Amino acid sequence: DQQVKQNSPSLSVQEGRISILNCDYTNSMFDYFLWYKKYPAEGPTFLISISSIKDKNEDGRFTVFLNKSAKHLSLHIVPSQPGDSAVYFCAATTYNFNKFYFGSGTKLNVKP
Amino acid sequence: GAVVSQHPSWVICKSGTSVKIECRSLDFQATTMFWYRQFPKQSLMLMATSNEGSKATYEQGVEKDKFLINHASLTLSTLTVTSAHPEDSSFYICSATKGRGDNSPLHFGNGTRLTVT
């Protein structure tokens, strides 16, 4: 039973354009959401997070949007750069942080 | 800050032997450590959750006698793959959390590539 889903396994975007990565979840108890970036043979690195009390969080080129009613979050990267090419995972956790659930990842390819 | 060190980064072992992987939080005390496994082109699969001084909690389908987890201190957790077989070959990643209140609550090690021949 996958509680966090990323339905797009891959995304290709031209350099300079916007990349939009999507994530859906099913558990209404989740109240904290995170995005991680992962290169092959490395551990994921944290990008940005959002609490359920917010609907938007921005950090430089990265913005995460949360739609609680739709149980949907998205990561926007503007402008996209070739160095952003990686696999992006969204994750969710409950208030006590005792378990983190990950989506299956979306491989982003930013073309020069 | 919030660095997690995982060692070794890669290991090759023969079938039937055991392999130990260490995960250390270098500059913080981790209330909880998690062990993940990633198959090629697949997601991170949570194997187990460990808290210092208590037994690890294993996810359904993960053999606790095969994947031994020891969380000896607030900065060290180990995963031992016992009697390894080729199907255990995978990428194992540990992570640690300082708990709620941190902007980045889950910090990952760089992973260990295990190849069983």
Short mmCIF file of N, CA and C in Angstrom, two decimals, chain B:
data_model
loop_
_atom_site.label_atom_id
_atom_site.label_comp_id
_atom_site.label_asym_id
_atom_site.label_seq_id
_atom_site.Cartn_x
_atom_site.Cartn_y
_atom_site.Cartn_z
N GLY B 1 25.84 21.57 8.84
CA GLY B 1 25.63 20.59 9.90
C GLY B 1 24.75 19.45 9.44
N ALA B 2 24.45 18.53 10.36
CA ALA B 2 23.60 17.38 10.10
C ALA B 2 24.19 16.46 9.05
N VAL B 3 25.39 15.95 9.33
CA VAL B 3 26.05 15.05 8.40
C VAL B 3 25.89 13.62 8.88
N VAL B 4 25.54 12.75 7.94
CA VAL B 4 25.44 11.33 8.21
C VAL B 4 26.49 10.61 7.38
N SER B 5 27.31 9.84 8.05
CA SER B 5 28.39 9.12 7.38
C SER B 5 28.05 7.64 7.32
N GLN B 6 28.18 7.05 6.16
CA GLN B 6 27.88 5.64 5.99
C GLN B 6 29.13 4.95 5.44
N HIS B 7 29.43 3.79 6.02
CA HIS B 7 30.65 3.10 5.63
C HIS B 7 30.45 1.60 5.65
N PRO B 8 30.91 0.84 4.67
CA PRO B 8 31.68 1.31 3.51
C PRO B 8 30.75 1.85 2.42
N SER B 9 31.32 2.48 1.43
CA SER B 9 30.51 3.00 0.33
C SER B 9 30.21 1.89 -0.67
N TRP B 10 31.07 0.90 -0.71
CA TRP B 10 30.78 -0.26 -1.55
C TRP B 10 31.49 -1.47 -0.96
N VAL B 11 30.91 -2.63 -1.17
CA VAL B 11 31.51 -3.86 -0.68
C VAL B 11 31.10 -5.02 -1.57
N ILE B 12 32.06 -5.90 -1.82
CA ILE B 12 31.81 -7.12 -2.57
C ILE B 12 32.10 -8.28 -1.64
N CYS B 13 31.17 -9.20 -1.52
CA CYS B 13 31.40 -10.34 -0.63
C CYS B 13 30.94 -11.62 -1.30
N LYS B 14 31.39 -12.72 -0.76
CA LYS B 14 31.00 -14.02 -1.30
C LYS B 14 29.71 -14.49 -0.65
N SER B 15 28.97 -15.26 -1.38
CA SER B 15 27.72 -15.80 -0.89
C SER B 15 27.95 -16.60 0.39
N GLY B 16 27.13 -16.36 1.38
CA GLY B 16 27.25 -17.08 2.64
C GLY B 16 27.97 -16.32 3.72
N THR B 17 28.66 -15.26 3.36
CA THR B 17 29.36 -14.45 4.35
C THR B 17 28.45 -13.34 4.85
N SER B 18 28.91 -12.66 5.91
CA SER B 18 28.13 -11.57 6.49
C SER B 18 28.84 -10.24 6.26
N VAL B 19 28.06 -9.21 6.14
CA VAL B 19 28.60 -7.87 5.88
C VAL B 19 27.97 -6.88 6.84
N LYS B 20 28.81 -6.03 7.43
CA LYS B 20 28.31 -5.01 8.35
C LYS B 20 28.45 -3.64 7.73
N ILE B 21 27.39 -2.85 7.81
CA ILE B 21 27.38 -1.49 7.31
C ILE B 21 27.15 -0.55 8.49
N GLU B 22 27.98 0.48 8.59
CA GLU B 22 27.86 1.43 9.70
C GLU B 22 27.24 2.74 9.24
N CYS B 23 26.47 3.31 10.14
CA CYS B 23 25.85 4.60 9.87
C CYS B 23 26.06 5.48 11.09
N ARG B 24 26.72 6.61 10.88
CA ARG B 24 27.02 7.50 12.00
C ARG B 24 26.48 8.90 11.73
N SER B 25 25.88 9.48 12.73
CA SER B 25 25.54 10.91 12.65
C SER B 25 26.72 11.65 13.27
N LEU B 26 27.36 12.48 12.46
CA LEU B 26 28.65 13.05 12.87
C LEU B 26 28.52 14.26 13.78
N ASP B 27 27.51 15.06 13.60
CA ASP B 27 27.45 16.32 14.36
C ASP B 27 26.10 16.52 15.03
N PHE B 28 25.37 15.44 15.20
CA PHE B 28 24.12 15.57 15.93
C PHE B 28 23.74 14.21 16.52
N GLN B 29 22.90 14.24 17.50
CA GLN B 29 22.40 13.00 18.10
C GLN B 29 21.09 12.63 17.42
N ALA B 30 21.08 11.45 16.86
CA ALA B 30 19.91 11.01 16.10
C ALA B 30 18.95 10.25 17.00
N THR B 31 17.76 10.79 17.12
CA THR B 31 16.77 10.09 17.93
C THR B 31 16.34 8.78 17.26
N THR B 32 16.31 8.80 15.96
CA THR B 32 15.90 7.63 15.21
C THR B 32 16.75 7.50 13.96
N MET B 33 17.08 6.26 13.62
CA MET B 33 17.78 5.99 12.36
C MET B 33 16.95 5.03 11.53
N PHE B 34 16.99 5.21 10.24
CA PHE B 34 16.21 4.38 9.33
C PHE B 34 17.16 3.71 8.33
N TRP B 35 16.81 2.51 7.94
CA TRP B 35 17.56 1.82 6.90
C TRP B 35 16.66 1.59 5.70
N TYR B 36 17.17 2.00 4.53
CA TYR B 36 16.43 1.86 3.28
C TYR B 36 17.22 0.97 2.33
N ARG B 37 16.49 0.43 1.39
CA ARG B 37 17.11 -0.36 0.34
C ARG B 37 16.54 0.15 -0.99
N GLN B 38 17.40 0.29 -1.95
CA GLN B 38 16.93 0.75 -3.25
C GLN B 38 17.35 -0.24 -4.32
N PHE B 39 16.36 -0.75 -5.03
CA PHE B 39 16.62 -1.60 -6.18
C PHE B 39 16.78 -0.70 -7.41
N PRO B 40 17.44 -1.20 -8.44
CA PRO B 40 17.65 -0.38 -9.64
C PRO B 40 16.34 0.19 -10.18
N LYS B 41 16.36 1.49 -10.42
CA LYS B 41 15.23 2.21 -11.00
C LYS B 41 13.97 2.11 -10.16
N GLN B 42 14.14 1.89 -8.86
CA GLN B 42 12.98 1.82 -7.99
C GLN B 42 13.12 2.77 -6.81
N SER B 43 12.05 2.83 -6.05
CA SER B 43 12.02 3.78 -4.95
C SER B 43 12.84 3.29 -3.77
N LEU B 44 12.92 4.14 -2.78
CA LEU B 44 13.55 3.78 -1.52
C LEU B 44 12.57 2.94 -0.71
N MET B 45 12.98 1.75 -0.36
CA MET B 45 12.13 0.87 0.41
C MET B 45 12.60 0.86 1.86
N LEU B 46 11.74 1.29 2.76
CA LEU B 46 12.10 1.29 4.18
C LEU B 46 12.21 -0.14 4.67
N MET B 47 13.36 -0.45 5.26
CA MET B 47 13.56 -1.79 5.81
C MET B 47 13.22 -1.84 7.29
N ALA B 48 13.76 -0.87 8.01
CA ALA B 48 13.56 -0.89 9.46
C ALA B 48 13.84 0.47 10.06
N THR B 49 13.29 0.65 11.24
CA THR B 49 13.48 1.87 12.02
C THR B 49 14.15 1.48 13.32
N SER B 50 15.19 2.21 13.70
CA SER B 50 15.86 1.85 14.95
C SER B 50 16.00 3.06 15.86
N ASN B 51 15.74 2.83 17.10
CA ASN B 51 15.92 3.83 18.14
C ASN B 51 17.00 3.35 19.09
N GLU B 52 17.80 4.26 19.58
CA GLU B 52 18.91 3.90 20.44
C GLU B 52 18.44 3.12 21.66
N GLY B 53 19.08 1.99 21.88
CA GLY B 53 18.80 1.20 23.08
C GLY B 53 17.59 0.30 23.01
N SER B 54 16.92 0.27 21.88
CA SER B 54 15.77 -0.61 21.78
C SER B 54 15.84 -1.41 20.49
N LYS B 55 15.02 -2.43 20.42
CA LYS B 55 15.03 -3.28 19.23
C LYS B 55 14.49 -2.53 18.02
N ALA B 56 15.03 -2.87 16.88
CA ALA B 56 14.57 -2.22 15.64
C ALA B 56 13.17 -2.70 15.28
N THR B 57 12.45 -1.84 14.62
CA THR B 57 11.13 -2.19 14.11
C THR B 57 11.25 -2.44 12.62
N TYR B 58 10.94 -3.66 12.20
CA TYR B 58 11.12 -4.05 10.81
C TYR B 58 9.82 -3.90 10.03
N GLU B 59 9.97 -3.53 8.79
CA GLU B 59 8.80 -3.44 7.91
C GLU B 59 8.38 -4.85 7.48
N GLN B 60 7.15 -4.94 7.11
CA GLN B 60 6.62 -6.23 6.68
C GLN B 60 7.42 -6.77 5.51
N GLY B 61 7.77 -8.04 5.60
CA GLY B 61 8.51 -8.67 4.51
C GLY B 61 10.01 -8.61 4.67
N VAL B 62 10.51 -7.89 5.63
CA VAL B 62 11.95 -7.79 5.86
C VAL B 62 12.34 -8.77 6.96
N GLU B 63 13.28 -9.67 6.65
CA GLU B 63 13.66 -10.70 7.61
C GLU B 63 14.60 -10.13 8.66
N LYS B 64 14.13 -10.07 9.88
CA LYS B 64 14.95 -9.48 10.94
C LYS B 64 16.15 -10.33 11.31
N ASP B 65 16.07 -11.64 11.06
CA ASP B 65 17.22 -12.49 11.36
C ASP B 65 18.29 -12.40 10.28
N LYS B 66 17.90 -11.90 9.15
CA LYS B 66 18.85 -11.76 8.06
C LYS B 66 19.49 -10.37 8.07
N PHE B 67 18.69 -9.39 8.38
CA PHE B 67 19.17 -8.01 8.41
C PHE B 67 19.17 -7.55 9.87
N LEU B 68 20.32 -7.75 10.51
CA LEU B 68 20.44 -7.43 11.93
C LEU B 68 20.79 -5.97 12.11
N ILE B 69 19.99 -5.29 12.91
CA ILE B 69 20.23 -3.87 13.16
C ILE B 69 20.53 -3.66 14.62
N ASN B 70 21.63 -2.94 14.85
CA ASN B 70 22.03 -2.60 16.20
C ASN B 70 22.18 -1.09 16.29
N HIS B 71 21.52 -0.51 17.26
CA HIS B 71 21.60 0.95 17.45
C HIS B 71 22.24 1.19 18.80
N ALA B 72 23.58 1.15 18.80
CA ALA B 72 24.33 1.14 20.05
C ALA B 72 24.33 2.48 20.78
N SER B 73 24.24 3.55 20.03
CA SER B 73 24.30 4.88 20.65
C SER B 73 23.48 5.85 19.83
N LEU B 74 23.40 7.07 20.29
CA LEU B 74 22.62 8.08 19.58
C LEU B 74 23.30 8.55 18.31
N THR B 75 24.51 8.05 18.06
CA THR B 75 25.21 8.46 16.85
C THR B 75 25.62 7.30 15.96
N LEU B 76 25.28 6.08 16.34
CA LEU B 76 25.73 4.93 15.56
C LEU B 76 24.66 3.85 15.46
N SER B 77 24.41 3.44 14.21
CA SER B 77 23.56 2.29 13.95
C SER B 77 24.28 1.41 12.94
N THR B 78 24.15 0.10 13.09
CA THR B 78 24.77 -0.81 12.13
C THR B 78 23.73 -1.77 11.56
N LEU B 79 23.94 -2.10 10.31
CA LEU B 79 23.12 -3.09 9.62
C LEU B 79 24.03 -4.22 9.20
N THR B 80 23.75 -5.43 9.65
CA THR B 80 24.53 -6.60 9.26
C THR B 80 23.67 -7.49 8.39
N VAL B 81 24.15 -7.72 7.18
CA VAL B 81 23.48 -8.65 6.28
C VAL B 81 24.12 -10.01 6.52
N THR B 82 23.37 -10.92 7.10
CA THR B 82 23.93 -12.21 7.47
C THR B 82 23.71 -13.24 6.36
N SER B 83 24.67 -14.12 6.20
CA SER B 83 24.59 -15.18 5.19
C SER B 83 24.08 -14.60 3.87
N ALA B 84 24.85 -13.67 3.37
CA ALA B 84 24.40 -12.93 2.18
C ALA B 84 24.26 -13.83 0.96
N HIS B 85 23.29 -13.52 0.15
CA HIS B 85 23.06 -14.22 -1.11
C HIS B 85 23.02 -13.20 -2.24
N PRO B 86 23.21 -13.63 -3.48
CA PRO B 86 23.20 -12.68 -4.60
C PRO B 86 21.96 -11.80 -4.65
N GLU B 87 20.83 -12.30 -4.21
CA GLU B 87 19.61 -11.48 -4.26
C GLU B 87 19.62 -10.35 -3.22
N ASP B 88 20.60 -10.40 -2.32
CA ASP B 88 20.75 -9.30 -1.35
C ASP B 88 21.54 -8.14 -1.94
N SER B 89 22.11 -8.37 -3.10
CA SER B 89 22.85 -7.29 -3.76
C SER B 89 21.92 -6.11 -4.01
N SER B 90 22.34 -4.95 -3.54
CA SER B 90 21.46 -3.79 -3.62
C SER B 90 22.21 -2.57 -3.13
N PHE B 91 21.51 -1.46 -3.12
CA PHE B 91 22.05 -0.20 -2.60
C PHE B 91 21.34 0.07 -1.28
N TYR B 92 22.09 0.08 -0.20
CA TYR B 92 21.52 0.28 1.13
C TYR B 92 21.87 1.70 1.62
N ILE B 93 20.85 2.39 2.11
CA ILE B 93 21.05 3.77 2.54
C ILE B 93 20.50 3.94 3.95
N CYS B 94 21.29 4.57 4.79
CA CYS B 94 20.79 4.87 6.13
C CYS B 94 20.42 6.34 6.21
N SER B 95 19.57 6.65 7.15
CA SER B 95 19.22 8.05 7.39
C SER B 95 18.96 8.23 8.88
N ALA B 96 19.04 9.48 9.28
CA ALA B 96 18.88 9.78 10.71
C ALA B 96 18.09 11.07 10.87
N THR B 97 17.37 11.13 11.95
CA THR B 97 16.60 12.33 12.22
C THR B 97 16.90 12.86 13.61
N LYS B 98 16.92 14.16 13.71
CA LYS B 98 17.06 14.82 15.01
C LYS B 98 15.71 14.97 15.69
N GLY B 99 14.67 14.62 14.96
CA GLY B 99 13.34 14.77 15.52
C GLY B 99 12.68 16.05 15.04
N ARG B 100 11.50 16.27 15.43
CA ARG B 100 10.72 17.40 14.98
C ARG B 100 11.34 18.71 15.43
N GLY B 101 11.23 19.70 14.59
CA GLY B 101 11.77 21.02 14.91
C GLY B 101 12.92 21.39 14.01
N ASP B 102 13.50 20.41 13.34
CA ASP B 102 14.58 20.68 12.41
C ASP B 102 14.00 20.94 11.02
N ASN B 103 14.58 21.87 10.31
CA ASN B 103 14.07 22.18 8.98
C ASN B 103 14.26 21.03 8.01
N SER B 104 15.25 20.21 8.26
CA SER B 104 15.54 19.07 7.40
C SER B 104 15.56 17.83 8.26
N PRO B 105 14.41 17.28 8.53
CA PRO B 105 14.33 16.26 9.56
C PRO B 105 14.95 14.92 9.24
N LEU B 106 15.22 14.63 7.98
CA LEU B 106 15.80 13.33 7.63
C LEU B 106 17.07 13.56 6.83
N HIS B 107 18.18 13.09 7.40
CA HIS B 107 19.48 13.27 6.77
C HIS B 107 20.00 11.92 6.33
N PHE B 108 20.48 11.84 5.10
CA PHE B 108 20.89 10.56 4.54
C PHE B 108 22.40 10.41 4.47
N GLY B 109 22.82 9.16 4.61
CA GLY B 109 24.19 8.81 4.28
C GLY B 109 24.32 8.67 2.77
N ASN B 110 25.52 8.42 2.30
CA ASN B 110 25.75 8.30 0.87
C ASN B 110 25.49 6.91 0.31
N GLY B 111 25.09 6.01 1.17
CA GLY B 111 24.71 4.70 0.68
C GLY B 111 25.86 3.72 0.60
N THR B 112 25.51 2.44 0.56
CA THR B 112 26.48 1.35 0.41
C THR B 112 26.01 0.44 -0.71
N ARG B 113 26.85 0.25 -1.69
CA ARG B 113 26.54 -0.67 -2.78
C ARG B 113 27.07 -2.04 -2.39
N LEU B 114 26.17 -2.98 -2.16
CA LEU B 114 26.56 -4.34 -1.80
C LEU B 114 26.40 -5.25 -3.01
N THR B 115 27.47 -5.96 -3.32
CA THR B 115 27.44 -6.95 -4.40
C THR B 115 27.84 -8.29 -3.81
N VAL B 116 26.96 -9.26 -3.93
CA VAL B 116 27.22 -10.60 -3.41
C VAL B 116 27.46 -11.53 -4.59
N THR B 117 28.64 -12.15 -4.59
CA THR B 117 28.99 -12.99 -5.73
C THR B 117 28.77 -14.47 -5.42
#
